[in-house]
Amino acid sequence: MLCTAVFSTAATAAGDCEARIPALLDVAYPGAKDDSGDNGDLLRLSGTPTRWVNPAEVVCKVWPASPDKTLVAVKLQHARDGDQAVDEADLDLLVVDSARDRIVQRHREDGVLSSDAIRVSSFAFDTARYRLDDKTTAFGLRVNRSGNSRPNPYEDSTLRLYVIDSTGLRPVLRNLVVMRNQGEWDTRCAGEFTDTRRTISVDAKRDNGYAGLLLNTVARTTRNVPKGEDCDDVDGGTDKSSVRLRYDGRQYVVPKDLRGFEDDYIGNSGG
């Protein structure tokens, strides 16, 4: 009965993680001060170099594979005001106790949420059951980006996977494109567009302890063709492909043509 009561309390606390964000930010960033910028109310973090957090952009989710834990993703802005030509931003990933304001694990990655012409529009947790071995289930973070060029529309979504093991919280998959829409047109009708979708399943075969990841890709092409005063959609065909990602003992190796823009920012993040 006691175990049931404890779990119920944790589930109740975890079920409303968004309401807990202010308290969790207080725990994660002691000494942070209220500030304001072009994009609303911010927190100015203590220490150097200075970073800012927009509480409205913090995302959280109770982890279904481990309901006693809640996942929190925080964007750390390098500049007080957004909408710069290049907006540098880091990712601070927290795993917190679902029943109380306590950080269980933490991992920070510089540059992951930076933007330029292709901007980060949103990010969200992916808690599908990525069961990598008998004891390890990974969780994902999807980062969505979009461009603002009308003649060259672009958007994508990349996936990162994380595990908690004896070394702590760490990434095992980085920057895998799972969705991409792109095209080129004359802004009136004529043009070509490609919609790429990628699904992931866990393989039974293991490499260096972790299961492989099977990727199935479907890419559909559509052409817009002027026809008098009308604009016709013409099916340009569908390409299907499959590939298996193996774990090399540290991470899953992602081929270059399946990677997103994040590689351009990581390591180039300013101080």
PDB file of C-alpha atoms in Angstrom:
ATOM      1  CA  MET A   1       0.000   0.000   0.000  1.00  0.00           C
ATOM      2  CA  LEU A   2       2.849   2.382   0.821  1.00  0.00           C
ATOM      3  CA  CYS A   3       4.512   1.707  -2.562  1.00  0.00           C
ATOM      4  CA  THR A   4       1.213   2.422  -4.319  1.00  0.00           C
ATOM      5  CA  ALA A   5       0.820   5.704  -2.452  1.00  0.00           C
ATOM      6  CA  VAL A   6       4.367   6.801  -3.245  1.00  0.00           C
ATOM      7  CA  PHE A   7       3.937   5.958  -6.933  1.00  0.00           C
ATOM      8  CA  SER A   8       0.599   7.784  -7.022  1.00  0.00           C
ATOM      9  CA  THR A   9       2.196  10.878  -5.511  1.00  0.00           C
ATOM     10  CA  ALA A  10       5.015  10.746  -8.044  1.00  0.00           C
ATOM     11  CA  ALA A  11       2.579  10.264 -10.908  1.00  0.00           C
ATOM     12  CA  THR A  12       0.469  13.218  -9.771  1.00  0.00           C
ATOM     13  CA  ALA A  13       3.527  15.456  -9.457  1.00  0.00           C
ATOM     14  CA  ALA A  14       4.879  14.255 -12.796  1.00  0.00           C
ATOM     15  CA  GLY A  15       1.589  14.704 -14.603  1.00  0.00           C
ATOM     16  CA  ASP A  16       1.876  18.489 -14.486  1.00  0.00           C
ATOM     17  CA  CYS A  17       5.538  19.040 -15.275  1.00  0.00           C
ATOM     18  CA  GLU A  18       4.963  22.374 -16.999  1.00  0.00           C
ATOM     19  CA  ALA A  19       3.713  23.859 -13.732  1.00  0.00           C
ATOM     20  CA  ARG A  20       6.988  22.786 -12.142  1.00  0.00           C
ATOM     21  CA  ILE A  21       9.241  24.554 -14.647  1.00  0.00           C
ATOM     22  CA  PRO A  22       9.819  27.755 -12.572  1.00  0.00           C
ATOM     23  CA  ALA A  23      10.827  25.715  -9.509  1.00  0.00           C
ATOM     24  CA  LEU A  24      13.046  23.430 -11.576  1.00  0.00           C
ATOM     25  CA  LEU A  25      14.782  26.426 -13.154  1.00  0.00           C
ATOM     26  CA  ASP A  26      15.457  27.800  -9.661  1.00  0.00           C
ATOM     27  CA  VAL A  27      17.145  24.518  -8.745  1.00  0.00           C
ATOM     28  CA  ALA A  28      19.061  24.225 -12.013  1.00  0.00           C
ATOM     29  CA  TYR A  29      20.258  27.846 -12.119  1.00  0.00           C
ATOM     30  CA  PRO A  30      20.713  29.260  -8.606  1.00  0.00           C
ATOM     31  CA  GLY A  31      21.273  32.988  -8.633  1.00  0.00           C
ATOM     32  CA  ALA A  32      19.448  33.567 -11.932  1.00  0.00           C
ATOM     33  CA  LYS A  33      17.812  37.003 -12.216  1.00  0.00           C
ATOM     34  CA  ASP A  34      14.688  38.154 -14.035  1.00  0.00           C
ATOM     35  CA  ASP A  35      15.472  40.005 -17.252  1.00  0.00           C
ATOM     36  CA  SER A  36      13.607  40.902 -20.401  1.00  0.00           C
ATOM     37  CA  GLY A  37      14.443  40.830 -24.069  1.00  0.00           C
ATOM     38  CA  ASP A  38      12.861  41.205 -27.481  1.00  0.00           C
ATOM     39  CA  ASN A  39      11.176  37.799 -27.131  1.00  0.00           C
ATOM     40  CA  GLY A  40       9.648  38.252 -23.678  1.00  0.00           C
ATOM     41  CA  ASP A  41      10.654  37.666 -20.075  1.00  0.00           C
ATOM     42  CA  LEU A  42      14.009  35.951 -19.626  1.00  0.00           C
ATOM     43  CA  LEU A  43      16.229  34.633 -16.875  1.00  0.00           C
ATOM     44  CA  ARG A  44      19.797  35.913 -16.803  1.00  0.00           C
ATOM     45  CA  LEU A  45      21.997  33.157 -15.439  1.00  0.00           C
ATOM     46  CA  SER A  46      24.786  33.866 -12.995  1.00  0.00           C
ATOM     47  CA  GLY A  47      28.386  33.203 -13.905  1.00  0.00           C
ATOM     48  CA  THR A  48      30.420  33.782 -17.041  1.00  0.00           C
ATOM     49  CA  PRO A  49      29.994  33.626 -19.927  1.00  0.00           C
ATOM     50  CA  THR A  50      26.489  35.004 -19.487  1.00  0.00           C
ATOM     51  CA  ARG A  51      23.586  32.921 -20.746  1.00  0.00           C
ATOM     52  CA  TRP A  52      19.841  33.620 -20.881  1.00  0.00           C
ATOM     53  CA  VAL A  53      16.833  31.297 -20.641  1.00  0.00           C
ATOM     54  CA  ASN A  54      13.336  31.972 -21.931  1.00  0.00           C
ATOM     55  CA  PRO A  55      11.097  29.963 -19.553  1.00  0.00           C
ATOM     56  CA  ALA A  56       8.363  29.851 -22.207  1.00  0.00           C
ATOM     57  CA  GLU A  57      10.676  27.801 -24.444  1.00  0.00           C
ATOM     58  CA  VAL A  58      11.572  25.171 -21.827  1.00  0.00           C
ATOM     59  CA  VAL A  59      10.042  21.771 -22.641  1.00  0.00           C
ATOM     60  CA  CYS A  60       9.400  18.869 -20.294  1.00  0.00           C
ATOM     61  CA  LYS A  61       7.848  15.409 -20.339  1.00  0.00           C
ATOM     62  CA  VAL A  62       7.417  12.606 -17.852  1.00  0.00           C
ATOM     63  CA  TRP A  63       9.446   9.650 -19.126  1.00  0.00           C
ATOM     64  CA  PRO A  64       6.978   6.788 -19.752  1.00  0.00           C
ATOM     65  CA  ALA A  65       9.747   4.184 -19.534  1.00  0.00           C
ATOM     66  CA  SER A  66      10.627   5.483 -16.058  1.00  0.00           C
ATOM     67  CA  PRO A  67       7.738   7.580 -14.663  1.00  0.00           C
ATOM     68  CA  ASP A  68       9.697   8.522 -11.551  1.00  0.00           C
ATOM     69  CA  LYS A  69      11.836  10.696 -13.853  1.00  0.00           C
ATOM     70  CA  THR A  70      10.887  13.822 -15.783  1.00  0.00           C
ATOM     71  CA  LEU A  71      12.836  15.057 -18.809  1.00  0.00           C
ATOM     72  CA  VAL A  72      13.576  18.774 -19.198  1.00  0.00           C
ATOM     73  CA  ALA A  73      15.256  20.528 -22.148  1.00  0.00           C
ATOM     74  CA  VAL A  74      16.512  24.099 -21.741  1.00  0.00           C
ATOM     75  CA  LYS A  75      17.780  26.408 -24.465  1.00  0.00           C
ATOM     76  CA  LEU A  76      20.688  28.539 -23.228  1.00  0.00           C
ATOM     77  CA  GLN A  77      20.853  31.715 -25.328  1.00  0.00           C
ATOM     78  CA  HIS A  78      24.207  33.424 -25.806  1.00  0.00           C
ATOM     79  CA  ALA A  79      22.538  36.803 -26.457  1.00  0.00           C
ATOM     80  CA  ARG A  80      19.818  38.572 -24.510  1.00  0.00           C
ATOM     81  CA  ASP A  81      17.838  39.413 -27.629  1.00  0.00           C
ATOM     82  CA  GLY A  82      16.987  36.877 -30.300  1.00  0.00           C
ATOM     83  CA  ASP A  83      16.590  37.293 -34.052  1.00  0.00           C
ATOM     84  CA  GLN A  84      20.279  37.910 -34.651  1.00  0.00           C
ATOM     85  CA  ALA A  85      21.835  36.885 -37.972  1.00  0.00           C
ATOM     86  CA  VAL A  86      23.309  34.006 -35.998  1.00  0.00           C
ATOM     87  CA  ASP A  87      21.624  33.057 -32.723  1.00  0.00           C
ATOM     88  CA  GLU A  88      24.022  30.914 -30.734  1.00  0.00           C
ATOM     89  CA  ALA A  89      22.403  28.629 -28.185  1.00  0.00           C
ATOM     90  CA  ASP A  90      23.332  25.542 -26.171  1.00  0.00           C
ATOM     91  CA  LEU A  91      21.215  22.642 -24.937  1.00  0.00           C
ATOM     92  CA  ASP A  92      21.025  21.887 -21.220  1.00  0.00           C
ATOM     93  CA  LEU A  93      19.319  18.532 -20.739  1.00  0.00           C
ATOM     94  CA  LEU A  94      18.027  17.631 -17.277  1.00  0.00           C
ATOM     95  CA  VAL A  95      16.574  14.451 -15.834  1.00  0.00           C
ATOM     96  CA  VAL A  96      14.723  15.369 -12.651  1.00  0.00           C
ATOM     97  CA  ASP A  97      12.847  13.555  -9.926  1.00  0.00           C
ATOM     98  CA  SER A  98       9.127  13.417 -10.780  1.00  0.00           C
ATOM     99  CA  ALA A  99       8.092  13.769  -7.138  1.00  0.00           C
ATOM    100  CA  ARG A 100      10.364  16.584  -5.962  1.00  0.00           C
ATOM    101  CA  ASP A 101      12.562  19.342  -7.323  1.00  0.00           C
ATOM    102  CA  ARG A 102      15.810  17.410  -7.549  1.00  0.00           C
ATOM    103  CA  ILE A 103      18.132  16.986 -10.541  1.00  0.00           C
ATOM    104  CA  VAL A 104      19.055  13.340 -11.076  1.00  0.00           C
ATOM    105  CA  GLN A 105      21.215  13.656 -14.209  1.00  0.00           C
ATOM    106  CA  ARG A 106      22.408  16.490 -16.409  1.00  0.00           C
ATOM    107  CA  HIS A 107      24.127  16.895 -19.769  1.00  0.00           C
ATOM    108  CA  ARG A 108      25.025  20.046 -21.696  1.00  0.00           C
ATOM    109  CA  GLU A 109      25.864  20.325 -25.391  1.00  0.00           C
ATOM    110  CA  ASP A 110      27.243  23.538 -26.849  1.00  0.00           C
ATOM    111  CA  GLY A 111      25.792  24.924 -30.067  1.00  0.00           C
ATOM    112  CA  VAL A 112      23.085  22.309 -30.594  1.00  0.00           C
ATOM    113  CA  LEU A 113      20.221  24.850 -30.637  1.00  0.00           C
ATOM    114  CA  SER A 114      22.001  27.565 -32.624  1.00  0.00           C
ATOM    115  CA  SER A 115      20.329  29.158 -35.647  1.00  0.00           C
ATOM    116  CA  ASP A 116      21.193  31.157 -38.722  1.00  0.00           C
ATOM    117  CA  ALA A 117      19.169  31.310 -41.971  1.00  0.00           C
ATOM    118  CA  ILE A 118      17.824  27.871 -41.035  1.00  0.00           C
ATOM    119  CA  ARG A 119      16.347  28.522 -37.599  1.00  0.00           C
ATOM    120  CA  VAL A 120      15.353  26.303 -34.698  1.00  0.00           C
ATOM    121  CA  SER A 121      11.560  26.567 -34.632  1.00  0.00           C
ATOM    122  CA  SER A 122      10.902  24.126 -31.770  1.00  0.00           C
ATOM    123  CA  PHE A 123      12.172  21.044 -29.956  1.00  0.00           C
ATOM    124  CA  ALA A 124      10.351  18.224 -28.189  1.00  0.00           C
ATOM    125  CA  PHE A 125      10.996  14.919 -26.458  1.00  0.00           C
ATOM    126  CA  ASP A 126      10.517  11.610 -28.278  1.00  0.00           C
ATOM    127  CA  THR A 127       9.794   8.896 -25.721  1.00  0.00           C
ATOM    128  CA  ALA A 128       9.169   5.962 -28.060  1.00  0.00           C
ATOM    129  CA  ARG A 129      10.551   2.716 -26.618  1.00  0.00           C
ATOM    130  CA  TYR A 130      14.130   2.722 -27.893  1.00  0.00           C
ATOM    131  CA  ARG A 131      15.133  -0.439 -26.017  1.00  0.00           C
ATOM    132  CA  LEU A 132      18.868  -0.808 -26.675  1.00  0.00           C
ATOM    133  CA  ASP A 133      19.607  -3.725 -24.336  1.00  0.00           C
ATOM    134  CA  ASP A 134      17.909  -5.627 -21.517  1.00  0.00           C
ATOM    135  CA  LYS A 135      18.406  -2.760 -19.062  1.00  0.00           C
ATOM    136  CA  THR A 136      18.718   0.351 -21.213  1.00  0.00           C
ATOM    137  CA  THR A 137      15.957   2.379 -22.852  1.00  0.00           C
ATOM    138  CA  ALA A 138      16.959   5.564 -24.653  1.00  0.00           C
ATOM    139  CA  PHE A 139      14.859   8.705 -24.973  1.00  0.00           C
ATOM    140  CA  GLY A 140      14.989  11.156 -27.823  1.00  0.00           C
ATOM    141  CA  LEU A 141      14.953  14.881 -28.473  1.00  0.00           C
ATOM    142  CA  ARG A 142      13.687  16.121 -31.825  1.00  0.00           C
ATOM    143  CA  VAL A 143      14.937  19.513 -33.004  1.00  0.00           C
ATOM    144  CA  ASN A 144      12.820  21.191 -35.685  1.00  0.00           C
ATOM    145  CA  ARG A 145      14.282  23.788 -38.046  1.00  0.00           C
ATOM    146  CA  SER A 146      12.860  25.882 -40.862  1.00  0.00           C
ATOM    147  CA  GLY A 147      14.047  28.415 -43.398  1.00  0.00           C
ATOM    148  CA  ASN A 148      12.386  31.674 -44.426  1.00  0.00           C
ATOM    149  CA  SER A 149      13.229  31.659 -48.136  1.00  0.00           C
ATOM    150  CA  ARG A 150      10.013  31.722 -50.183  1.00  0.00           C
ATOM    151  CA  PRO A 151      11.573  30.429 -53.445  1.00  0.00           C
ATOM    152  CA  ASN A 152      13.534  27.748 -51.551  1.00  0.00           C
ATOM    153  CA  PRO A 153      11.266  26.459 -48.749  1.00  0.00           C
ATOM    154  CA  TYR A 154      12.947  24.198 -46.226  1.00  0.00           C
ATOM    155  CA  GLU A 155      12.163  22.445 -42.945  1.00  0.00           C
ATOM    156  CA  ASP A 156      13.594  19.440 -41.157  1.00  0.00           C
ATOM    157  CA  SER A 157      13.490  17.506 -37.913  1.00  0.00           C
ATOM    158  CA  THR A 158      16.545  15.823 -36.427  1.00  0.00           C
ATOM    159  CA  LEU A 159      16.692  13.207 -33.692  1.00  0.00           C
ATOM    160  CA  ARG A 160      19.133  12.797 -30.842  1.00  0.00           C
ATOM    161  CA  LEU A 161      19.014   9.778 -28.497  1.00  0.00           C
ATOM    162  CA  TYR A 162      20.251   9.728 -24.891  1.00  0.00           C
ATOM    163  CA  VAL A 163      20.848   6.999 -22.323  1.00  0.00           C
ATOM    164  CA  ILE A 164      21.560   6.941 -18.608  1.00  0.00           C
ATOM    165  CA  ASP A 165      24.306   4.450 -17.802  1.00  0.00           C
ATOM    166  CA  SER A 166      27.146   4.039 -15.315  1.00  0.00           C
ATOM    167  CA  THR A 167      28.844   7.152 -16.725  1.00  0.00           C
ATOM    168  CA  GLY A 168      25.736   9.329 -16.395  1.00  0.00           C
ATOM    169  CA  LEU A 169      23.504  10.941 -19.013  1.00  0.00           C
ATOM    170  CA  ARG A 170      25.028  10.920 -22.485  1.00  0.00           C
ATOM    171  CA  PRO A 171      24.084  11.034 -26.192  1.00  0.00           C
ATOM    172  CA  VAL A 172      24.331   7.856 -28.275  1.00  0.00           C
ATOM    173  CA  LEU A 173      22.770   9.218 -31.484  1.00  0.00           C
ATOM    174  CA  ARG A 174      23.221  12.714 -32.849  1.00  0.00           C
ATOM    175  CA  ASN A 175      21.750  14.774 -35.655  1.00  0.00           C
ATOM    176  CA  LEU A 176      19.807  12.111 -37.588  1.00  0.00           C
ATOM    177  CA  VAL A 177      17.334  13.670 -40.047  1.00  0.00           C
ATOM    178  CA  VAL A 178      13.939  11.999 -39.587  1.00  0.00           C
ATOM    179  CA  MET A 179      11.944  14.506 -41.674  1.00  0.00           C
ATOM    180  CA  ARG A 180      12.922  16.921 -44.419  1.00  0.00           C
ATOM    181  CA  ASN A 181      10.775  19.049 -46.734  1.00  0.00           C
ATOM    182  CA  GLN A 182      12.570  21.102 -49.333  1.00  0.00           C
ATOM    183  CA  GLY A 183      11.958  22.558 -52.750  1.00  0.00           C
ATOM    184  CA  GLU A 184      12.601  25.238 -55.316  1.00  0.00           C
ATOM    185  CA  TRP A 185       9.975  27.137 -57.270  1.00  0.00           C
ATOM    186  CA  ASP A 186       9.363  30.403 -59.121  1.00  0.00           C
ATOM    187  CA  THR A 187       6.940  31.606 -56.378  1.00  0.00           C
ATOM    188  CA  ARG A 188       4.074  31.433 -58.871  1.00  0.00           C
ATOM    189  CA  CYS A 189       3.767  27.753 -59.801  1.00  0.00           C
ATOM    190  CA  ALA A 190       6.661  25.978 -61.491  1.00  0.00           C
ATOM    191  CA  GLY A 191       8.868  24.065 -59.113  1.00  0.00           C
ATOM    192  CA  GLU A 192       9.888  20.783 -57.542  1.00  0.00           C
ATOM    193  CA  PHE A 193       9.473  19.634 -53.946  1.00  0.00           C
ATOM    194  CA  THR A 194      10.706  16.601 -52.016  1.00  0.00           C
ATOM    195  CA  ASP A 195       9.192  15.264 -48.808  1.00  0.00           C
ATOM    196  CA  THR A 196      11.433  12.794 -46.936  1.00  0.00           C
ATOM    197  CA  ARG A 197      10.239  10.743 -43.947  1.00  0.00           C
ATOM    198  CA  ARG A 198      12.344   8.302 -41.953  1.00  0.00           C
ATOM    199  CA  THR A 199      11.099   5.704 -39.457  1.00  0.00           C
ATOM    200  CA  ILE A 200      13.262   3.957 -36.858  1.00  0.00           C
ATOM    201  CA  SER A 201      12.972   0.479 -35.408  1.00  0.00           C
ATOM    202  CA  VAL A 202      15.239  -1.401 -33.014  1.00  0.00           C
ATOM    203  CA  ASP A 203      17.081  -4.406 -34.484  1.00  0.00           C
ATOM    204  CA  ALA A 204      17.461  -7.719 -32.667  1.00  0.00           C
ATOM    205  CA  LYS A 205      21.153  -7.871 -33.574  1.00  0.00           C
ATOM    206  CA  ARG A 206      23.570  -6.094 -31.245  1.00  0.00           C
ATOM    207  CA  ASP A 207      26.894  -4.395 -31.851  1.00  0.00           C
ATOM    208  CA  ASN A 208      29.161  -3.666 -28.892  1.00  0.00           C
ATOM    209  CA  GLY A 209      26.288  -4.331 -26.508  1.00  0.00           C
ATOM    210  CA  TYR A 210      23.523  -2.177 -28.007  1.00  0.00           C
ATOM    211  CA  ALA A 211      20.894  -3.115 -30.596  1.00  0.00           C
ATOM    212  CA  GLY A 212      21.225  -1.750 -34.106  1.00  0.00           C
ATOM    213  CA  LEU A 213      18.803   0.864 -35.437  1.00  0.00           C
ATOM    214  CA  LEU A 214      16.949   0.116 -38.678  1.00  0.00           C
ATOM    215  CA  LEU A 215      16.062   3.189 -40.747  1.00  0.00           C
ATOM    216  CA  ASN A 216      13.423   3.060 -43.474  1.00  0.00           C
ATOM    217  CA  THR A 217      13.268   6.127 -45.707  1.00  0.00           C
ATOM    218  CA  VAL A 218      10.501   7.218 -48.071  1.00  0.00           C
ATOM    219  CA  ALA A 219      11.177  10.269 -50.279  1.00  0.00           C
ATOM    220  CA  ARG A 220       8.309  11.584 -52.428  1.00  0.00           C
ATOM    221  CA  THR A 221       8.875  14.163 -55.162  1.00  0.00           C
ATOM    222  CA  THR A 222       6.163  16.459 -56.534  1.00  0.00           C
ATOM    223  CA  ARG A 223       6.431  18.836 -59.485  1.00  0.00           C
ATOM    224  CA  ASN A 224       4.259  21.893 -60.000  1.00  0.00           C
ATOM    225  CA  VAL A 225       3.577  22.555 -63.682  1.00  0.00           C
ATOM    226  CA  PRO A 226       1.741  25.597 -65.119  1.00  0.00           C
ATOM    227  CA  LYS A 227      -1.232  24.632 -67.271  1.00  0.00           C
ATOM    228  CA  GLY A 228      -2.977  27.676 -68.620  1.00  0.00           C
ATOM    229  CA  GLU A 229      -4.180  29.627 -65.625  1.00  0.00           C
ATOM    230  CA  ASP A 230      -3.974  26.554 -63.419  1.00  0.00           C
ATOM    231  CA  CYS A 231      -1.082  24.952 -61.546  1.00  0.00           C
ATOM    232  CA  ASP A 232      -1.019  21.163 -61.689  1.00  0.00           C
ATOM    233  CA  ASP A 233       0.675  18.844 -59.212  1.00  0.00           C
ATOM    234  CA  VAL A 234       2.566  16.048 -60.956  1.00  0.00           C
ATOM    235  CA  ASP A 235       3.824  12.997 -59.087  1.00  0.00           C
ATOM    236  CA  GLY A 236       7.590  12.891 -59.502  1.00  0.00           C
ATOM    237  CA  GLY A 237       7.983   9.424 -58.020  1.00  0.00           C
ATOM    238  CA  THR A 238       8.817   7.813 -54.707  1.00  0.00           C
ATOM    239  CA  ASP A 239      12.187   6.477 -53.597  1.00  0.00           C
ATOM    240  CA  LYS A 240      12.490   3.973 -50.769  1.00  0.00           C
ATOM    241  CA  SER A 241      15.658   2.893 -48.998  1.00  0.00           C
ATOM    242  CA  SER A 242      16.805   1.176 -45.822  1.00  0.00           C
ATOM    243  CA  VAL A 243      19.974   1.329 -43.772  1.00  0.00           C
ATOM    244  CA  ARG A 244      21.123  -0.068 -40.452  1.00  0.00           C
ATOM    245  CA  LEU A 245      23.034   2.024 -37.917  1.00  0.00           C
ATOM    246  CA  ARG A 246      25.481   0.149 -35.724  1.00  0.00           C
ATOM    247  CA  TYR A 247      26.664   1.138 -32.268  1.00  0.00           C
ATOM    248  CA  ASP A 248      30.451   1.525 -32.202  1.00  0.00           C
ATOM    249  CA  GLY A 249      30.772   1.346 -28.418  1.00  0.00           C
ATOM    250  CA  ARG A 250      30.265   5.078 -27.960  1.00  0.00           C
ATOM    251  CA  GLN A 251      27.530   6.134 -30.369  1.00  0.00           C
ATOM    252  CA  TYR A 252      25.551   5.185 -33.461  1.00  0.00           C
ATOM    253  CA  VAL A 253      27.434   6.139 -36.610  1.00  0.00           C
ATOM    254  CA  VAL A 254      25.204   8.294 -38.863  1.00  0.00           C
ATOM    255  CA  PRO A 255      26.186   8.587 -42.556  1.00  0.00           C
ATOM    256  CA  LYS A 256      26.876  12.151 -43.666  1.00  0.00           C
ATOM    257  CA  ASP A 257      23.927  12.262 -46.075  1.00  0.00           C
ATOM    258  CA  LEU A 258      21.520  11.479 -43.217  1.00  0.00           C
ATOM    259  CA  ARG A 259      22.784  14.229 -40.930  1.00  0.00           C
ATOM    260  CA  GLY A 260      21.261  17.655 -40.312  1.00  0.00           C
ATOM    261  CA  PHE A 261      22.661  21.138 -39.787  1.00  0.00           C
ATOM    262  CA  GLU A 262      23.656  20.733 -36.138  1.00  0.00           C
ATOM    263  CA  ASP A 263      27.184  19.682 -37.112  1.00  0.00           C
ATOM    264  CA  ASP A 264      27.684  23.212 -38.474  1.00  0.00           C
ATOM    265  CA  TYR A 265      27.155  24.751 -35.031  1.00  0.00           C
ATOM    266  CA  ILE A 266      28.679  22.304 -32.563  1.00  0.00           C
ATOM    267  CA  GLY A 267      32.197  23.326 -31.668  1.00  0.00           C
ATOM    268  CA  ASN A 268      31.715  26.753 -33.253  1.00  0.00           C
ATOM    269  CA  SER A 269      29.750  28.136 -30.332  1.00  0.00           C
ATOM    270  CA  GLY A 270      31.246  31.347 -29.005  1.00  0.00           C
ATOM    271  CA  GLY A 271      32.367  31.859 -25.406  1.00  0.00           C
TER     272      GLY A 271
END
